[in-house]
Amino acid sequence: MAYIVDMRSDTVTKPTKAMKHAMVNSALGDDVFGEDPTVNALESKIAAMLGKPAALFVPSGTMSNLIAIMVHCSKRGSEVIVGDKSHIFKYEQGGAAHVAGCLVTTMENLPDGTFDLEKLEKKFRGSDIHEPITSLVCIENTHNVCGGKVLPQKWQQDLAAICRKRSIPIHVDGARIFNAAEYLNLPMKELVQHCDSISVCFSKSLSCPVGSALVGSVHFIEQARRMRKMVGGGMRQAGVLAACALVALDEVVPQLATDHKRALRLAKVIEGMFLKCFTVDVQTQHTNIVLVRLTDACPARAGDVVQRLAQVSLEETQGDCKTTNDEGVILKSVIFDDRTIRFTLHCQISDEDLWLAIMKITYVFKEIEAKATSNTRVSAV
């Protein structure tokens, strides 16, 4: 069989041995009654790490974001401002509108994941009776679609000052917030000190099978607990899942720097190939996500390249891409858009996996580059 390297996402990881051991031996109770000691321990720990009074364990980051919006925007018809490339806007099925009854207004995300704060101030509404009331601003850190970018701390401070003037809370979709803290070399509580609520995902980057946490004030979490029950997120003996997250905070979070280093290595290798068809921005490579752009010179689409990376040709098994079993390498990646491919590094990608992925990318990218050169020559003739 071909050797498979899965870089589609950091959600494809499996629980570690330590996590499985913790699951089997976790103390359990009914969490809806607040009686699961392992869940309670996790909620206390993640709240303390983020410097907030309370936290709530929920099944997913999408539910966590939705609950946050429902609590902050308790009046139907409230307005939520989000980035136009944010996960909340692009990948959560319009839950803010469908379930929470909120109007979602977008700001153009800049390449670094931020948006123009002067334009934001002009977006705020509520003084005119014809308009909805702006009730929440949501940001994303790290920013997925922008390639795992970490939001500048100064920008967050300026955003907070603007929102405070109008008493508008800030929610952070921090699915990969630990990656941001690692990149900036900041304590978590300092990273989110200007934010009112934070969603943290344990199944992205941290190798857990299930679970996120919503963090904020005591009153906020009390209301969030009610909303969790409403949307079907109340869990019973959830300590079997919370146990994994406790292990992740102690054992996986300290390894995130390795994921970042491997991602940077991959980006530098692609840049160093000096190809006309593919480009990567090494200068803004922050965390564990590598975005490869297809230039206008590339005859293929992102979907074609992703499909080719997941195939093994006969020529590969006889060349540099063969494994010890001479079966080649299958590299799984993700289409971000028609001209962009995403590779995501995670704790279960080893140095050997990375090397095999690099060999595969080199082979396929040069193969496509050769076709582009051949097409150019034919056109010239």
C-alpha positions as a printed Julia matrix, in Angstrom:
381×3 Matrix{Float64}:
   0.0    0.0     0.0
   1.04   3.58   -0.62
   2.22   5.6     2.36
  -0.41   8.2     3.31
   0.47  11.63    4.68
  -2.67  13.48    5.73
  -2.28  17.26    5.74
  -5.92  18.12    5.08
  -6.43  19.53    8.55
  -5.27  19.35   12.15
  -8.65  17.74   12.9
  -7.63  14.39   11.38
  -5.47  13.5    14.38
  -6.26  10.54   16.61
  -6.28  10.62   20.44
  -2.85   9.91   21.91
  -2.14   6.93   24.17
  -2.16   9.25   27.17
  -5.58  10.55   26.13
  -7.01   7.05   25.8
  -5.65   6.16   29.21
  -7.21   9.31   30.69
 -10.56   8.54   29.06
 -10.7    5.06   30.57
  -9.74   6.3    34.02
 -11.65   9.59   34.11
 -13.97  10.37   37.02
 -17.5   10.83   35.67
 -20.82  12.41   36.57
 -23.8   14.09   34.9
 -22.5   17.34   33.43
 -25.97  18.8    32.83
 -26.31  18.73   36.63
 -22.77  20.13   36.89
 -21.58  16.91   38.51
 -18.87  15.67   36.15
 -15.6   16.29   38.04
 -13.41  15.94   34.95
 -15.45  18.48   32.98
 -15.42  20.82   35.97
 -11.64  20.5    36.2
 -11.24  21.28   32.5
 -13.53  24.3    32.66
 -11.64  25.68   35.67
  -8.27  25.09   34.03
  -9.05  26.64   30.64
 -10.73  29.65   32.29
  -7.65  30.24   34.45
  -5.32  29.88   31.45
  -7.28  32.56   29.57
  -7.58  34.82   32.59
 -11.39  34.71   32.68
 -13.71  33.71   35.55
 -15.58  30.82   33.91
 -15.79  28.38   31.0
 -18.21  25.93   29.41
 -17.36  22.64   27.69
 -19.28  22.18   24.42
 -19.19  19.6    21.59
 -17.8   21.84   18.82
 -16.35  25.21   17.91
 -19.31  25.96   15.67
 -21.67  25.48   18.61
 -19.39  27.54   20.83
 -19.47  30.48   18.4
 -23.23  30.19   17.98
 -23.84  30.17   21.73
 -21.6   33.22   22.15
 -23.64  35.12   19.56
 -26.91  34.03   21.16
 -25.8   35.33   24.57
 -24.23  38.59   23.43
 -27.11  39.3    21.02
 -30.07  38.31   23.17
 -32.46  40.56   21.23
 -33.47  39.14   17.87
 -32.56  41.44   15.0
 -29.26  42.46   16.62
 -26.32  43.01   14.31
 -23.08  41.03   14.45
 -20.02  42.31   12.58
 -17.59  39.65   11.3
 -14.84  39.36    8.72
 -15.9   38.29    5.25
 -13.39  35.41    5.34
 -14.22  34.35    8.89
 -15.26  30.84    9.84
 -18.45  32.2    11.39
 -19.45  33.76    8.07
 -18.19  31.14    5.61
 -18.43  27.76    7.31
 -21.18  27.78    9.96
 -24.26  27.62    7.71
 -25.53  31.06    8.7
 -26.35  29.84   12.19
 -26.21  33.39   13.57
 -29.15  34.3    11.32
 -30.97  30.98   11.24
 -30.84  30.16   14.96
 -29.89  33.37   16.79
 -31.98  35.7    14.6
 -29.06  38.09   14.03
 -28.11  40.18   11.04
 -24.53  39.36   10.03
 -22.64  42.28    8.5
 -19.17  41.67    7.05
 -15.94  43.62    7.0
 -13.35  42.88    4.33
 -10.6   40.79    5.86
  -7.15  42.06    4.96
  -4.41  39.52    4.13
  -3.27  39.43    7.77
  -6.76  38.57    9.04
  -7.53  42.05   10.38
  -9.94  44.62    8.97
  -9.9   48.4     8.65
 -10.86  49.89   12.02
 -11.84  53.28   10.58
 -14.31  51.54    8.31
 -15.51  49.47   11.26
 -16.45  52.57   13.23
 -18.59  53.74   10.34
 -20.38  50.36   10.35
 -21.75  50.66   13.88
 -25.5   51.23   13.92
 -28.32  51.69   16.38
 -29.01  55.42   16.74
 -31.55  55.39   13.88
 -34.8   53.54   14.56
 -34.72  52.17   11.01
 -31.47  50.3    11.65
 -30.54  47.18   13.61
 -28.45  47.65   16.75
 -24.82  46.6    16.42
 -24.32  44.3    19.4
 -21.15  42.26   18.79
 -17.88  42.19   16.87
 -16.3   38.81   16.14
 -12.67  38.23   15.21
 -10.73  35.06   14.39
  -7.29  34.21   15.78
  -5.48  32.46   14.18
  -7.23  33.26   10.91
  -7.86  30.09    8.93
  -8.65  31.42    5.44
  -5.79  33.9     5.66
  -3.37  31.02    6.19
  -3.12  30.66    9.95
  -2.26  34.32   10.43
  -1.97  35.65   13.97
  -3.73  38.95   14.6
  -1.38  41.73   15.73
  -1.74  42.48   19.42
  -1.72  46.25   18.81
  -4.61  45.91   16.36
  -6.62  44.0    18.97
  -5.94  46.72   21.53
  -7.13  49.4    19.12
 -10.22  47.36   18.28
 -11.02  46.97   21.97
 -10.71  50.72   22.56
 -13.17  51.41   19.72
 -15.66  48.82   20.95
 -15.44  49.95   24.58
 -16.53  53.47   23.59
 -19.81  51.99   22.37
 -20.08  49.18   24.94
 -19.91  46.56   22.18
 -18.41  43.23   23.26
 -15.76  41.32   21.3
 -15.93  37.57   20.72
 -12.88  35.66   19.51
 -13.22  32.54   17.4
 -10.02  31.12   18.84
 -10.19  27.65   17.36
  -6.39  27.74   17.1
  -5.75  30.37   19.79
  -2.95  28.28   21.31
  -1.1   28.49   18.0
  -1.42  32.28   18.18
  -0.04  32.36   21.72
   2.88  30.16   20.67
   3.7   32.37   17.69
   3.63  35.58   19.73
   5.28  33.9    22.74
   2.59  35.38   24.99
   0.63  33.91   27.9
  -2.91  33.06   26.86
  -4.46  35.51   29.32
  -2.44  38.38   27.84
  -3.41  37.42   24.31
  -7.15  37.64   25.06
  -7.21  40.26   27.79
  -9.22  42.74   25.68
 -11.87  40.2    24.63
 -15.2   39.45   26.31
 -15.59  35.83   25.21
 -13.35  33.27   23.54
 -14.04  29.98   21.8
 -11.22  27.43   22.08
 -11.16  24.2    20.08
  -9.52  21.04   21.43
  -9.88  19.0    18.23
  -7.85  21.43   16.09
  -4.09  21.27   16.63
  -4.52  19.57   20.02
  -5.34  15.98   18.88
  -8.6   15.61   20.84
 -11.47  13.71   19.19
 -14.25  16.1    20.29
 -14.79  19.3    22.17
 -14.4   23.05   22.53
 -14.66  25.5    25.37
 -16.41  28.85   25.59
 -14.77  31.22   28.06
 -15.97  34.48   29.6
 -17.51  36.08   32.67
 -19.53  34.15   35.24
 -22.8   35.76   34.1
 -21.95  35.14   30.44
 -21.25  31.45   31.07
 -24.44  31.07   33.12
 -26.4   32.28   30.1
 -24.24  30.19   27.75
 -25.08  27.06   29.74
 -28.78  27.71   29.1
 -28.15  28.25   25.39
 -26.07  25.07   25.2
 -29.02  23.1    26.49
 -31.35  24.8    24.01
 -29.26  23.84   20.96
 -28.79  20.25   22.12
 -25.27  20.53   23.47
 -25.97  19.31   27.0
 -23.83  16.24   27.62
 -23.99  13.73   30.43
 -20.84  11.79   31.37
 -18.73  14.08   29.21
 -15.63  13.58   31.33
 -14.51  10.87   28.9
 -14.03  13.69   26.37
 -12.87  16.4    28.75
 -10.12  14.05   29.92
  -8.54  14.24   26.48
  -8.54  18.03   26.59
  -6.81  18.06   29.97
  -4.07  15.85   28.56
  -3.8   18.08   25.48
  -3.29  21.22   27.56
  -0.39  19.59   29.4
   1.22  17.49   26.66
   0.24  18.73   23.18
   0.21  22.51   23.6
   3.96  22.58   24.42
   4.64  20.81   21.07
   2.92  23.39   18.86
   6.21  25.11   18.12
   7.34  21.94   16.33
   4.28  22.08   14.06
   5.1   25.68   13.22
   8.74  24.85   12.44
   7.71  22.01   10.13
   5.19  24.24    8.35
   7.87  26.88    7.82
  10.24  24.24    6.48
   7.61  23.09    3.99
   6.94  26.67    2.88
  10.64  27.38    2.4
  11.14  24.24    0.32
   8.28  25.21   -2.0
   9.6   28.76   -2.26
  13.09  27.43   -2.96
  11.86  25.45   -5.97
  11.48  28.78   -7.85
   8.5   27.56   -9.84
   6.44  29.72  -12.17
   3.19  27.9   -11.39
   3.25  27.86   -7.59
   3.99  30.49   -4.97
   4.03  30.64   -1.17
   4.53  33.65    1.1
   7.24  32.57    3.51
   7.54  36.04    5.05
   4.03  35.81    6.51
   4.16  32.14    7.45
   3.03  32.27   11.07
   1.75  28.94   12.36
   0.84  25.45   11.15
  -1.08  26.28    7.95
   0.68  26.62    4.59
  -1.21  28.15    1.68
   0.13  27.5    -1.81
  -1.18  29.79   -4.56
  -1.46  28.74   -8.18
  -0.25  31.51  -10.46
  -1.77  32.49  -13.8
   0.97  30.43  -15.46
  -0.37  27.22  -13.91
  -2.52  25.23  -16.38
  -4.17  23.26  -13.56
  -6.79  24.23  -11.01
  -6.43  23.68   -7.27
  -8.76  20.68   -7.46
  -6.6   19.08  -10.15
  -3.45  19.5    -8.06
  -5.08  18.15   -4.89
  -6.35  15.13   -6.85
  -2.91  14.53   -8.37
  -1.19  14.7    -4.97
  -3.56  11.97   -3.78
  -2.65   9.66   -6.68
   0.41   7.49   -7.28
   1.71   7.05  -10.81
   3.86   4.16  -11.96
   6.74   6.55  -12.64
   6.7    7.72   -9.0
   7.19   4.22   -7.6
  10.34   3.92   -9.67
  11.73   7.34   -8.75
  12.35   9.61   -5.78
   8.79   9.35   -4.38
   8.88   5.65   -3.63
   8.67   4.44   -0.02
  10.42   1.45    1.48
   7.63  -0.71    0.02
   8.07   0.88   -3.41
   4.38   1.89   -3.36
   4.71   5.67   -3.48
   3.17   8.44   -1.4
  -0.39   9.72   -1.17
  -0.5   13.29    0.12
  -3.9   14.56    1.24
  -4.52  18.31    1.13
  -7.45  20.72    0.87
  -8.81  23.02   -1.85
  -9.23  26.49   -0.38
 -10.38  28.07   -3.58
  -9.84  27.56   -7.29
  -6.27  28.86   -7.06
  -5.26  27.94   -3.52
  -4.24  24.71   -1.76
  -3.89  24.3     2.0
  -1.47  22.04    3.83
  -1.92  21.79    7.6
   0.77  20.47    9.92
  -0.15  18.79   13.19
   1.33  16.75   16.03
   0.93  13.45   14.18
   3.04  14.56   11.21
   6.58  13.37   11.9
   9.81  14.53   10.29
   9.65  11.43    8.08
   6.09  12.28    7.05
   7.17  15.81    6.22
  10.08  14.58    4.12
   7.82  12.21    2.16
   5.31  15.04    1.64
   8.09  17.29    0.37
   9.21  14.61   -2.1
   5.65  14.18   -3.33
   5.05  17.92   -3.69
   8.36  18.36   -5.51
   7.54  15.58   -7.96
   3.98  16.72   -8.69
   4.7   20.45   -8.82
   7.6   19.92  -11.23
   5.43  17.62  -13.32
   2.8   20.37  -13.64
   5.5   22.98  -14.24
   6.86  20.89  -17.13
   3.39  20.75  -18.7
   3.08  24.52  -18.41
   6.44  25.01  -20.08
   5.5   22.56  -22.83
   2.19  24.37  -23.43
   4.01  27.69  -23.65
   6.38  26.32  -26.28
   3.51  24.9   -28.32
   1.68  28.23  -28.17
   4.81  30.03  -29.3
   5.14  27.75  -32.31
